[in-house]
Amino acid sequence: MSNLYSAQLFVFLALYLLVFVLCVVAIADLARRPAAAFVSGGKRTKTFWGVLLGVALAVAFVAIPPPLGIGALRFLALGSAVASIVYLVDVKPAIAPYSGRGGRPGGSRGGW
């Protein structure tokens, strides 16, 4: 039984670490984007997403279970995952054309 218990703890820890890494990736991408891209892309402001993803990152960090973390607020880690996934799947593609990295909307950058 102890091997099964150890495997469950490993999977549990891996899932919470995945949520934490997802939050880090989302907030790192947010930091690279200009504020004007959010308005141009028809999304909420950069400040809104910064606060939302910052709280999500803090909750995901606190939710990491022992032996790496304290394991508090574990039930809220799902909300952290949802916020990060919504940003990465919906907001990021919508603002990418206006960020100066993915080209201009409706055309290519061209040239060398």
C-alpha positions as a printed NumPy array, in Angstrom:
array([[  0.   ,   0.   ,   0.   ],
       [  2.847,   2.43 ,   0.672],
       [  4.01 ,   2.267,  -2.976],
       [  0.548,   3.259,  -4.169],
       [  0.428,   6.06 ,  -1.631],
       [  3.842,   7.318,  -2.751],
       [  2.754,   7.247,  -6.396],
       [ -0.388,   9.22 ,  -5.565],
       [  1.631,  11.825,  -3.675],
       [  4.026,  12.15 ,  -6.61 ],
       [  1.16 ,  12.676,  -9.093],
       [ -0.507,  15.134,  -6.716],
       [  2.709,  17.136,  -6.352],
       [  3.355,  17.044, -10.115],
       [ -0.111,  18.44 , -10.879],
       [  0.308,  21.34 ,  -8.464],
       [  3.754,  22.098,  -9.86 ],
       [  2.246,  22.061, -13.352],
       [ -0.332,  24.657, -12.284],
       [  2.446,  26.797, -10.794],
       [  4.56 ,  26.595, -13.965],
       [  1.492,  27.444, -16.064],
       [  0.982,  30.586, -13.98 ],
       [  4.654,  31.554, -14.333],
       [  4.495,  31.151, -18.13 ],
       [  1.322,  33.237, -18.352],
       [  2.64 ,  36.081, -16.209],
       [  5.989,  36.078, -18.044],
       [  4.155,  36.429, -21.358],
       [  1.989,  39.195, -19.917],
       [  5.066,  41.154, -18.863],
       [  6.386,  41.143, -22.452],
       [  3.206,  42.563, -24.001],
       [  2.538,  46.303, -24.373],
       [ -0.556,  47.678, -22.662],
       [ -1.92 ,  49.055, -25.942],
       [ -2.107,  45.545, -27.415],
       [ -4.836,  44.605, -24.943],
       [ -7.019,  47.523, -25.975],
       [ -6.352,  46.916, -29.669],
       [ -7.121,  43.208, -29.289],
       [-10.455,  43.94 , -27.623],
       [ -9.487,  42.322, -24.32 ],
       [ -9.424,  43.498, -20.723],
       [ -6.575,  45.802, -19.721],
       [ -3.048,  44.679, -18.961],
       [ -3.537,  45.812, -15.366],
       [ -6.586,  43.572, -14.986],
       [ -4.719,  40.548, -16.31 ],
       [ -1.666,  41.435, -14.236],
       [ -3.655,  41.488, -11.015],
       [ -5.572,  38.33 , -11.923],
       [ -2.477,  36.373, -12.913],
       [ -0.496,  37.732,  -9.963],
       [ -3.114,  36.454,  -7.531],
       [ -3.266,  33.174,  -9.449],
       [  0.522,  32.808,  -9.179],
       [  0.472,  33.526,  -5.437],
       [ -2.313,  30.998,  -4.846],
       [ -0.564,  28.371,  -6.975],
       [  2.646,  28.925,  -5.013],
       [  0.936,  28.582,  -1.639],
       [ -0.998,  25.518,  -2.839],
       [  2.099,  23.441,  -3.629],
       [  1.862,  20.528,  -1.193],
       [  4.606,  19.3  ,   1.138],
       [  7.492,  18.509,   0.966],
       [  8.056,  21.487,  -1.384],
       [  5.361,  23.819,  -0.097],
       [  2.833,  24.369,   2.637],
       [ -0.242,  23.077,   0.814],
       [ -2.669,  25.8  ,   1.871],
       [ -5.545,  26.937,  -0.364],
       [ -5.24 ,  23.826,  -2.514],
       [ -8.864,  24.05 ,  -3.603],
       [ -8.175,  27.465,  -5.163],
       [ -5.371,  26.138,  -7.372],
       [ -7.992,  25.112,  -9.92 ],
       [ -8.924,  28.782, -10.291],
       [ -5.263,  29.604, -10.851],
       [ -5.098,  27.035, -13.623],
       [ -8.28 ,  28.386, -15.217],
       [ -7.038,  31.999, -15.17 ],
       [ -3.713,  31.018, -16.74 ],
       [ -5.305,  28.809, -19.387],
       [ -7.802,  31.521, -20.362],
       [ -4.965,  34.003, -20.747],
       [ -2.765,  31.65 , -22.778],
       [ -5.529,  30.258, -25.006],
       [ -7.784,  33.288, -25.507],
       [ -6.027,  36.543, -24.653],
       [ -2.502,  35.824, -25.886],
       [ -3.55 ,  34.894, -29.464],
       [ -5.882,  37.912, -29.63 ],
       [ -3.208,  40.423, -28.644],
       [ -0.244,  38.815, -30.436],
       [ -0.781,  40.689, -33.735],
       [ -0.701,  44.004, -31.847],
       [  2.357,  43.224, -29.74 ],
       [  4.967,  43.916, -32.401],
       [  6.2  ,  40.314, -32.284],
       [  3.701,  38.476, -34.431],
       [  3.519,  40.888, -37.32 ],
       [  0.868,  43.442, -38.137],
       [ -2.804,  42.56 , -38.375],
       [ -3.765,  41.776, -41.938],
       [ -0.241,  41.615, -43.308],
       [  3.294,  40.473, -42.885],
       [  6.348,  42.402, -41.849],
       [  8.24 ,  41.342, -44.95 ],
       [ 11.872,  42.059, -45.697],
       [ 14.964,  40.815, -44.005]])
